[in-house]
PDB file of C-alpha atoms in Angstrom:
ATOM      1  CA  MET A  20    -241.990 117.366  58.824  1.00 68.00           C
ATOM      2  CA  ASN A  21    -244.449 119.496  60.786  1.00 87.00           C
ATOM      3  CA  LEU A  22    -243.267 120.089  64.353  1.00 93.00           C
ATOM      4  CA  LYS A  23    -245.876 121.267  66.873  1.00 95.00           C
ATOM      5  CA  CYS A  24    -244.806 124.408  68.765  1.00 97.00           C
ATOM      6  CA  VAL A  25    -245.951 125.997  72.037  1.00 98.00           C
ATOM      7  CA  VAL A  26    -244.829 129.462  73.228  1.00 98.00           C
ATOM      8  CA  ILE A  27    -244.884 130.570  76.882  1.00 98.00           C
ATOM      9  CA  ASP A  28    -244.015 134.196  77.610  1.00 98.00           C
ATOM     10  CA  ASP A  29    -245.664 136.789  79.852  1.00 97.00           C
ATOM     11  CA  GLU A  30    -245.057 139.518  77.241  1.00 97.00           C
ATOM     12  CA  GLN A  31    -247.527 139.460  74.340  1.00 97.00           C
ATOM     13  CA  HIS A  32    -245.028 141.264  72.101  1.00 97.00           C
ATOM     14  CA  ALA A  33    -242.461 138.486  72.636  1.00 97.00           C
ATOM     15  CA  ILE A  34    -245.102 135.888  71.729  1.00 98.00           C
ATOM     16  CA  GLU A  35    -245.948 137.805  68.552  1.00 97.00           C
ATOM     17  CA  VAL A  36    -242.272 137.873  67.513  1.00 97.00           C
ATOM     18  CA  LEU A  37    -241.936 134.107  67.954  1.00 98.00           C
ATOM     19  CA  THR A  38    -245.301 133.512  66.285  1.00 97.00           C
ATOM     20  CA  ASP A  39    -244.055 135.370  63.197  1.00 97.00           C
ATOM     21  CA  HIS A  40    -240.742 133.456  63.201  1.00 97.00           C
ATOM     22  CA  ILE A  41    -242.525 130.102  63.507  1.00 97.00           C
ATOM     23  CA  ALA A  42    -244.822 131.027  60.590  1.00 96.00           C
ATOM     24  CA  GLU A  43    -241.804 131.859  58.416  1.00 95.00           C
ATOM     25  CA  MET A  44    -239.846 128.691  59.266  1.00 94.00           C
ATOM     26  CA  PRO A  45    -240.736 125.663  57.114  1.00 91.00           C
ATOM     27  CA  GLY A  46    -241.486 122.569  59.161  1.00 90.00           C
ATOM     28  CA  LEU A  47    -242.947 124.367  62.198  1.00 95.00           C
ATOM     29  CA  ASN A  48    -246.575 124.722  63.221  1.00 95.00           C
ATOM     30  CA  LEU A  49    -247.847 126.891  66.106  1.00 97.00           C
ATOM     31  CA  PHE A  50    -250.134 124.895  68.410  1.00 96.00           C
ATOM     32  CA  LYS A  51    -250.721 127.129  71.475  1.00 97.00           C
ATOM     33  CA  THR A  52    -249.434 130.243  73.227  1.00 98.00           C
ATOM     34  CA  PHE A  53    -249.590 131.167  76.925  1.00 98.00           C
ATOM     35  CA  THR A  54    -248.964 134.504  78.657  1.00 97.00           C
ATOM     36  CA  SER A  55    -249.510 132.842  82.043  1.00 97.00           C
ATOM     37  CA  PRO A  56    -246.982 130.210  83.169  1.00 97.00           C
ATOM     38  CA  ILE A  57    -249.523 128.900  85.707  1.00 97.00           C
ATOM     39  CA  GLN A  58    -252.061 128.338  82.936  1.00 97.00           C
ATOM     40  CA  ALA A  59    -249.411 126.554  80.882  1.00 97.00           C
ATOM     41  CA  LEU A  60    -248.572 124.351  83.873  1.00 96.00           C
ATOM     42  CA  THR A  61    -252.179 123.256  84.310  1.00 96.00           C
ATOM     43  CA  GLU A  62    -253.169 122.955  80.645  1.00 96.00           C
ATOM     44  CA  ILE A  63    -250.168 121.394  78.899  1.00 96.00           C
ATOM     45  CA  SER A  64    -250.425 117.635  78.795  1.00 93.00           C
ATOM     46  CA  ALA A  65    -248.311 114.796  77.425  1.00 89.00           C
ATOM     47  CA  ASP A  66    -251.250 113.992  75.117  1.00 90.00           C
ATOM     48  CA  ASP A  67    -250.555 117.291  73.280  1.00 92.00           C
ATOM     49  CA  GLU A  68    -247.394 115.656  71.854  1.00 92.00           C
ATOM     50  CA  ILE A  69    -245.502 118.956  71.730  1.00 96.00           C
ATOM     51  CA  ASP A  70    -242.301 118.985  69.680  1.00 94.00           C
ATOM     52  CA  LEU A  71    -240.904 122.460  70.425  1.00 97.00           C
ATOM     53  CA  LEU A  72    -241.553 124.326  73.669  1.00 97.00           C
ATOM     54  CA  PHE A  73    -240.415 127.970  73.575  1.00 98.00           C
ATOM     55  CA  MET A  74    -240.262 129.409  77.084  1.00 97.00           C
ATOM     56  CA  ASP A  75    -239.310 132.694  78.708  1.00 98.00           C
ATOM     57  CA  ILE A  76    -237.495 132.476  82.058  1.00 97.00           C
ATOM     58  CA  ASP A  77    -238.229 135.690  83.982  1.00 95.00           C
ATOM     59  CA  MET A  78    -242.018 135.373  84.436  1.00 96.00           C
ATOM     60  CA  PRO A  79    -244.375 136.163  87.355  1.00 94.00           C
ATOM     61  CA  GLY A  80    -245.788 133.439  89.588  1.00 92.00           C
ATOM     62  CA  ILE A  81    -243.395 130.716  88.471  1.00 95.00           C
ATOM     63  CA  ASN A  82    -240.231 131.292  86.468  1.00 96.00           C
ATOM     64  CA  GLY A  83    -239.286 129.336  83.366  1.00 96.00           C
ATOM     65  CA  ILE A  84    -236.687 127.163  85.111  1.00 96.00           C
ATOM     66  CA  GLU A  85    -239.194 125.972  87.718  1.00 96.00           C
ATOM     67  CA  LEU A  86    -241.875 125.532  85.092  1.00 97.00           C
ATOM     68  CA  ALA A  87    -239.508 123.467  82.947  1.00 96.00           C
ATOM     69  CA  LYS A  88    -238.883 121.092  85.862  1.00 95.00           C
ATOM     70  CA  ASN A  89    -242.595 120.277  85.822  1.00 95.00           C
ATOM     71  CA  ILE A  90    -243.389 120.144  82.097  1.00 96.00           C
ATOM     72  CA  ARG A  91    -240.074 119.362  80.369  1.00 95.00           C
ATOM     73  CA  GLU A  92    -241.032 115.726  79.820  1.00 93.00           C
ATOM     74  CA  LYS A  93    -244.158 116.822  77.922  1.00 94.00           C
ATOM     75  CA  ALA A  94    -242.168 118.243  75.000  1.00 95.00           C
ATOM     76  CA  LYS A  95    -239.498 116.767  72.763  1.00 93.00           C
ATOM     77  CA  TYR A  96    -237.369 119.940  72.667  1.00 95.00           C
ATOM     78  CA  LEU A  97    -237.103 122.887  75.075  1.00 96.00           C
ATOM     79  CA  ILE A  98    -235.910 126.300  73.852  1.00 97.00           C
ATOM     80  CA  PHE A  99    -235.474 129.105  76.366  1.00 97.00           C
ATOM     81  CA  THR A 100    -236.093 132.604  75.007  1.00 97.00           C
ATOM     82  CA  THR A 101    -234.862 135.171  77.502  1.00 96.00           C
ATOM     83  CA  ALA A 102    -233.174 138.550  77.896  1.00 95.00           C
ATOM     84  CA  HIS A 103    -230.988 137.186  80.731  1.00 93.00           C
ATOM     85  CA  PRO A 104    -227.756 135.340  79.891  1.00 93.00           C
ATOM     86  CA  ASP A 105    -227.090 134.328  83.522  1.00 93.00           C
ATOM     87  CA  TYR A 106    -229.637 131.463  83.551  1.00 93.00           C
ATOM     88  CA  ALA A 107    -227.713 129.384  81.018  1.00 92.00           C
ATOM     89  CA  LEU A 108    -226.290 126.906  83.558  1.00 92.00           C
ATOM     90  CA  GLN A 109    -229.703 126.348  85.170  1.00 94.00           C
ATOM     91  CA  ALA A 110    -231.184 125.902  81.700  1.00 93.00           C
ATOM     92  CA  PHE A 111    -228.677 123.125  81.053  1.00 91.00           C
ATOM     93  CA  ASP A 112    -229.804 121.401  84.275  1.00 92.00           C
ATOM     94  CA  VAL A 113    -233.381 121.136  82.974  1.00 94.00           C
ATOM     95  CA  GLN A 114    -232.194 119.732  79.633  1.00 92.00           C
ATOM     96  CA  SER A 115    -232.817 122.715  77.392  1.00 94.00           C
ATOM     97  CA  ASP A 116    -231.890 122.238  73.739  1.00 93.00           C
ATOM     98  CA  GLN A 117    -231.453 125.916  72.825  1.00 93.00           C
ATOM     99  CA  TYR A 118    -230.897 129.165  74.736  1.00 95.00           C
ATOM    100  CA  LEU A 119    -231.885 132.152  72.598  1.00 96.00           C
ATOM    101  CA  LEU A 120    -231.205 135.641  73.923  1.00 96.00           C
ATOM    102  CA  LYS A 121    -233.677 138.441  73.237  1.00 96.00           C
ATOM    103  CA  PRO A 122    -234.084 140.349  71.019  1.00 96.00           C
ATOM    104  CA  ILE A 123    -234.481 137.300  68.791  1.00 96.00           C
ATOM    105  CA  SER A 124    -234.030 138.137  65.126  1.00 96.00           C
ATOM    106  CA  PHE A 125    -235.318 135.705  62.524  1.00 96.00           C
ATOM    107  CA  ALA A 126    -231.716 134.906  61.539  1.00 96.00           C
ATOM    108  CA  LYS A 127    -230.833 133.958  65.131  1.00 94.00           C
ATOM    109  CA  PHE A 128    -234.061 131.961  65.450  1.00 96.00           C
ATOM    110  CA  ALA A 129    -233.557 130.129  62.139  1.00 95.00           C
ATOM    111  CA  LEU A 130    -229.951 129.162  62.894  1.00 93.00           C
ATOM    112  CA  GLY A 131    -230.908 127.731  66.280  1.00 90.00           C
ATOM    113  CA  ILE A 132    -233.988 125.859  65.101  1.00 93.00           C
ATOM    114  CA  ASP A 133    -232.270 124.556  61.969  1.00 92.00           C
ATOM    115  CA  ARG A 134    -230.068 122.361  64.180  1.00 89.00           C
ATOM    116  CA  ILE A 135    -233.166 120.796  65.704  1.00 91.00           C
ATOM    117  CA  LEU A 136    -234.823 120.334  62.307  1.00 90.00           C
ATOM    118  CA  LYS A 137    -231.721 118.564  60.983  1.00 89.00           C
ATOM    119  CA  LYS A 138    -231.657 116.335  64.057  1.00 87.00           C
ATOM    120  CA  GLU A 139    -235.335 115.469  63.535  1.00 86.00           C
ATOM    121  CA  ALA A 140    -234.769 114.754  59.838  1.00 83.00           C
ATOM    122  CA  ASN A 141    -231.913 112.427  60.780  1.00 82.00           C
ATOM    123  CA  ASN A 142    -234.148 110.674  63.334  1.00 77.00           C
ATOM    124  CA  VAL A 143    -236.801 110.131  60.648  1.00 71.00           C
ATOM    125  CA  LYS A 144    -234.152 108.824  58.243  1.00 69.00           C
ATOM    126  CA  ASN A 145    -232.851 106.364  60.835  1.00 66.00           C
ATOM    127  CA  ALA A 146    -236.383 105.228  61.719  1.00 60.00           C
ATOM    128  CA  THR A 147    -237.098 104.613  58.031  1.00 57.00           C
ATOM    129  CA  LYS A 148    -233.847 102.696  57.736  1.00 58.00           C
ATOM    130  CA  ASP A 149    -234.792 100.549  60.745  1.00 54.00           C
ATOM    131  CA  ALA A 150    -238.230  99.919  59.242  1.00 51.00           C
ATOM    132  CA  ASP A 151    -236.604  98.832  55.987  1.00 51.00           C
ATOM    133  CA  GLN A 152    -234.395  96.435  57.907  1.00 51.00           C
ATOM    134  CA  VAL A 153    -237.384  94.658  59.492  1.00 51.00           C
ATOM    135  CA  ALA A 154    -239.346  94.613  56.219  1.00 74.00           C
ATOM    136  CA  ALA A 155    -237.509  91.433  55.274  1.00 74.00           C
ATOM    137  CA  LEU A 156    -236.471  88.277  57.077  1.00 84.00           C
ATOM    138  CA  TYR A 157    -233.791  85.671  56.573  1.00 86.00           C
ATOM    139  CA  ILE A 158    -234.527  81.955  56.780  1.00 88.00           C
ATOM    140  CA  LYS A 159    -232.136  79.033  56.772  1.00 84.00           C
ATOM    141  CA  GLY A 160    -231.635  77.059  53.600  1.00 73.00           C
ATOM    142  CA  ASP A 161    -230.681  73.442  53.066  1.00 69.00           C
ATOM    143  CA  HIS A 162    -227.166  73.647  54.514  1.00 69.00           C
ATOM    144  CA  LYS A 163    -225.270  75.519  57.247  1.00 69.00           C
ATOM    145  CA  TYR A 164    -224.333  78.622  55.267  1.00 71.00           C
ATOM    146  CA  ALA A 165    -227.404  78.838  53.020  1.00 80.00           C
ATOM    147  CA  PHE A 166    -229.937  81.607  53.758  1.00 86.00           C
ATOM    148  CA  SER A 167    -232.837  83.143  51.873  1.00 87.00           C
ATOM    149  CA  ASN A 168    -233.885  86.778  52.256  1.00 90.00           C
ATOM    150  CA  ILE A 169    -237.666  87.123  51.955  1.00 91.00           C
ATOM    151  CA  ALA A 170    -239.426  90.466  51.540  1.00 90.00           C
ATOM    152  CA  ILE A 171    -242.324  90.445  54.011  1.00 91.00           C
ATOM    153  CA  ASP A 172    -244.654  92.304  51.647  1.00 90.00           C
ATOM    154  CA  GLU A 173    -244.110  89.515  49.077  1.00 93.00           C
ATOM    155  CA  ILE A 174    -245.487  86.805  51.385  1.00 95.00           C
ATOM    156  CA  LEU A 175    -248.981  85.505  50.528  1.00 97.00           C
ATOM    157  CA  TYR A 176    -249.361  82.851  53.201  1.00 97.00           C
ATOM    158  CA  ILE A 177    -247.453  80.417  55.387  1.00 97.00           C
ATOM    159  CA  LYS A 178    -248.277  76.737  55.780  1.00 97.00           C
ATOM    160  CA  ALA A 179    -247.219  74.316  58.512  1.00 95.00           C
ATOM    161  CA  LEU A 180    -245.687  70.992  57.448  1.00 91.00           C
ATOM    162  CA  GLN A 181    -245.006  68.925  60.599  1.00 83.00           C
ATOM    163  CA  ASN A 182    -241.575  70.220  61.766  1.00 86.00           C
ATOM    164  CA  TYR A 183    -241.234  72.617  58.825  1.00 92.00           C
ATOM    165  CA  ILE A 184    -243.106  75.539  57.345  1.00 94.00           C
ATOM    166  CA  GLN A 185    -243.591  76.647  53.769  1.00 95.00           C
ATOM    167  CA  ILE A 186    -243.533  80.370  53.027  1.00 96.00           C
ATOM    168  CA  ILE A 187    -245.419  81.027  49.809  1.00 96.00           C
ATOM    169  CA  THR A 188    -244.570  84.364  48.205  1.00 96.00           C
ATOM    170  CA  LYS A 189    -245.746  86.008  44.988  1.00 93.00           C
ATOM    171  CA  GLY A 190    -242.929  84.388  43.061  1.00 91.00           C
ATOM    172  CA  GLU A 191    -241.693  81.264  44.867  1.00 93.00           C
ATOM    173  CA  THR A 192    -242.037  78.890  47.801  1.00 93.00           C
ATOM    174  CA  HIS A 193    -239.486  78.539  50.634  1.00 92.00           C
ATOM    175  CA  THR A 194    -239.286  75.632  53.066  1.00 91.00           C
ATOM    176  CA  THR A 195    -237.485  76.003  56.382  1.00 91.00           C
ATOM    177  CA  TYR A 196    -237.156  74.331  59.772  1.00 90.00           C
ATOM    178  CA  LEU A 197    -239.446  76.521  61.916  1.00 91.00           C
ATOM    179  CA  THR A 198    -242.774  76.149  63.662  1.00 92.00           C
ATOM    180  CA  LEU A 199    -245.833  78.178  62.714  1.00 93.00           C
ATOM    181  CA  LYS A 200    -245.792  79.727  66.187  1.00 91.00           C
ATOM    182  CA  GLU A 201    -242.197  80.943  65.691  1.00 92.00           C
ATOM    183  CA  ILE A 202    -242.922  82.606  62.351  1.00 93.00           C
ATOM    184  CA  GLU A 203    -246.171  84.050  63.743  1.00 92.00           C
ATOM    185  CA  LYS A 204    -244.209  85.765  66.517  1.00 90.00           C
ATOM    186  CA  ALA A 205    -241.654  87.117  64.024  1.00 88.00           C
ATOM    187  CA  LEU A 206    -244.493  88.647  61.981  1.00 90.00           C
ATOM    188  CA  GLU A 207    -246.660  89.934  64.857  1.00 86.00           C
ATOM    189  CA  THR A 208    -246.025  93.602  64.006  1.00 83.00           C
ATOM    190  CA  HIS A 209    -246.976  93.037  60.373  1.00 87.00           C
ATOM    191  CA  ALA A 210    -250.363  92.537  58.683  1.00 90.00           C
ATOM    192  CA  PHE A 211    -250.838  88.770  58.959  1.00 95.00           C
ATOM    193  CA  ILE A 212    -253.649  86.717  60.477  1.00 96.00           C
ATOM    194  CA  ARG A 213    -253.843  83.099  61.598  1.00 96.00           C
ATOM    195  CA  VAL A 214    -256.852  81.450  59.900  1.00 97.00           C
ATOM    196  CA  ASN A 215    -256.524  77.811  60.998  1.00 96.00           C
ATOM    197  CA  LYS A 216    -254.094  75.484  62.768  1.00 95.00           C
ATOM    198  CA  SER A 217    -251.870  75.228  59.713  1.00 96.00           C
ATOM    199  CA  ASN A 218    -252.048  78.600  57.931  1.00 97.00           C
ATOM    200  CA  ILE A 219    -251.127  82.242  58.453  1.00 97.00           C
ATOM    201  CA  VAL A 220    -252.340  84.578  55.706  1.00 97.00           C
ATOM    202  CA  ALA A 221    -251.168  88.035  54.651  1.00 96.00           C
ATOM    203  CA  LYS A 222    -254.173  90.350  54.976  1.00 96.00           C
ATOM    204  CA  SER A 223    -253.188  92.064  51.726  1.00 95.00           C
ATOM    205  CA  ALA A 224    -253.284  88.697  49.920  1.00 96.00           C
ATOM    206  CA  ILE A 225    -256.973  88.064  50.655  1.00 97.00           C
ATOM    207  CA  LYS A 226    -258.976  88.531  47.457  1.00 96.00           C
ATOM    208  CA  LYS A 227    -262.378  87.278  48.601  1.00 95.00           C
ATOM    209  CA  VAL A 228    -264.126  85.682  51.571  1.00 96.00           C
ATOM    210  CA  ASP A 229    -267.018  83.353  50.845  1.00 95.00           C
ATOM    211  CA  GLY A 230    -268.441  81.723  53.966  1.00 94.00           C
ATOM    212  CA  ASN A 231    -265.555  79.827  55.554  1.00 95.00           C
ATOM    213  CA  ILE A 232    -263.372  79.952  52.446  1.00 97.00           C
ATOM    214  CA  ILE A 233    -260.687  82.542  51.774  1.00 97.00           C
ATOM    215  CA  ARG A 234    -259.622  83.041  48.167  1.00 96.00           C
ATOM    216  CA  LEU A 235    -256.143  84.545  47.824  1.00 97.00           C
ATOM    217  CA  VAL A 236    -254.837  86.783  45.049  1.00 96.00           C
ATOM    218  CA  ASN A 237    -253.094  83.756  43.504  1.00 95.00           C
ATOM    219  CA  ASN A 238    -256.524  82.016  43.485  1.00 95.00           C
ATOM    220  CA  GLU A 239    -255.552  79.431  46.098  1.00 95.00           C
ATOM    221  CA  MET A 240    -258.301  78.707  48.618  1.00 97.00           C
ATOM    222  CA  ILE A 241    -257.872  78.233  52.372  1.00 97.00           C
ATOM    223  CA  GLN A 242    -260.560  77.212  54.849  1.00 97.00           C
ATOM    224  CA  ILE A 243    -261.060  79.210  58.053  1.00 97.00           C
ATOM    225  CA  GLY A 244    -260.719  76.966  61.104  1.00 95.00           C
ATOM    226  CA  GLU A 245    -263.559  76.773  63.614  1.00 94.00           C
ATOM    227  CA  GLY A 246    -261.441  78.175  66.446  1.00 93.00           C
ATOM    228  CA  TYR A 247    -260.255  81.109  64.325  1.00 95.00           C
ATOM    229  CA  LYS A 248    -263.581  82.321  62.880  1.00 94.00           C
ATOM    230  CA  GLU A 249    -264.376  84.836  65.601  1.00 93.00           C
ATOM    231  CA  ALA A 250    -261.033  86.668  65.353  1.00 93.00           C
ATOM    232  CA  PHE A 251    -261.025  86.551  61.554  1.00 94.00           C
ATOM    233  CA  PHE A 252    -264.536  87.906  61.076  1.00 93.00           C
ATOM    234  CA  ALA A 253    -263.910  90.557  63.744  1.00 92.00           C
ATOM    235  CA  TYR A 254    -260.994  91.728  61.581  1.00 91.00           C
ATOM    236  CA  VAL A 255    -263.259  91.710  58.491  1.00 92.00           C
ATOM    237  CA  GLN A 256    -265.971  93.711  60.299  1.00 90.00           C
ATOM    238  CA  ASN A 257    -263.432  96.283  61.486  1.00 88.00           C
ATOM    239  CA  SER A 258    -262.234  96.728  57.887  1.00 87.00           C
ATOM    240  CA  LEU A 259    -265.712  96.680  56.315  1.00 86.00           C
ATOM    241  CA  LEU A 260    -266.950  99.766  54.485  1.00 84.00           C
ATOM    242  CA  LYS A 261    -270.451 100.564  55.729  1.00 76.00           C
ATOM    243  CA  SER A 262    -273.134 102.960  54.581  1.00 69.00           C
ATOM    244  CA  ASN A 263    -274.940 105.239  56.994  1.00 67.00           C
ATOM    245  CA  ARG A 264    -278.011 105.330  54.731  1.00 68.00           C
ATOM    246  CA  SER A 265    -281.163 103.667  56.006  1.00 58.00           C
ATOM    247  CA  GLN A 266    -282.189 100.576  54.094  1.00 52.00           C
TER     248      GLN A 266
END
């Protein structure tokens, strides 16, 4: 975990304190600092993908509450760092995640940020769990309550057979009542490519391409269909290692 941090405070000393705390806290990385809230307003963009935005409230030109209304959506978490306890309710209205009162010791900083780090770690864990859940698919077997669980990274290719498809994996072959279009849609976020009217191939299973023939890692050969050549060879060109040396 390496969360990108931005600090906005009109006092350079306050920025230096937070800079030191961020450097000491594992999992945080300082991206930018601003002593001018107006400069922060004009320069911070959603493309910066800021994780933690540390912001003072009592600043000249535009205060932290007003600034937050304009840039809150550009950061995942907002932490107010202020000497004034009476802004807490307004801070809640702009969806602040922490409200740290100055002077901010490292202990106070670490305790507050640790909650965010744990939340982020839990988010990553859940995202990994969700990814694991979609890394396999169930298909119907030969009767009502029969199902097969197929690991997607085990699939070599899929072949259409009239109203059925065959899913050929590294270890076995499964037949199920689906169309090629239906399985293609189910696998659209994974690394598969349609190579002819009857076959979808796992990109990782391609061992060699020779003209219009694909040789798979299990040494089976599949011909590239005329209507699929352009997309297939565009994929190959995009993945091709090229030398910059003149020939």
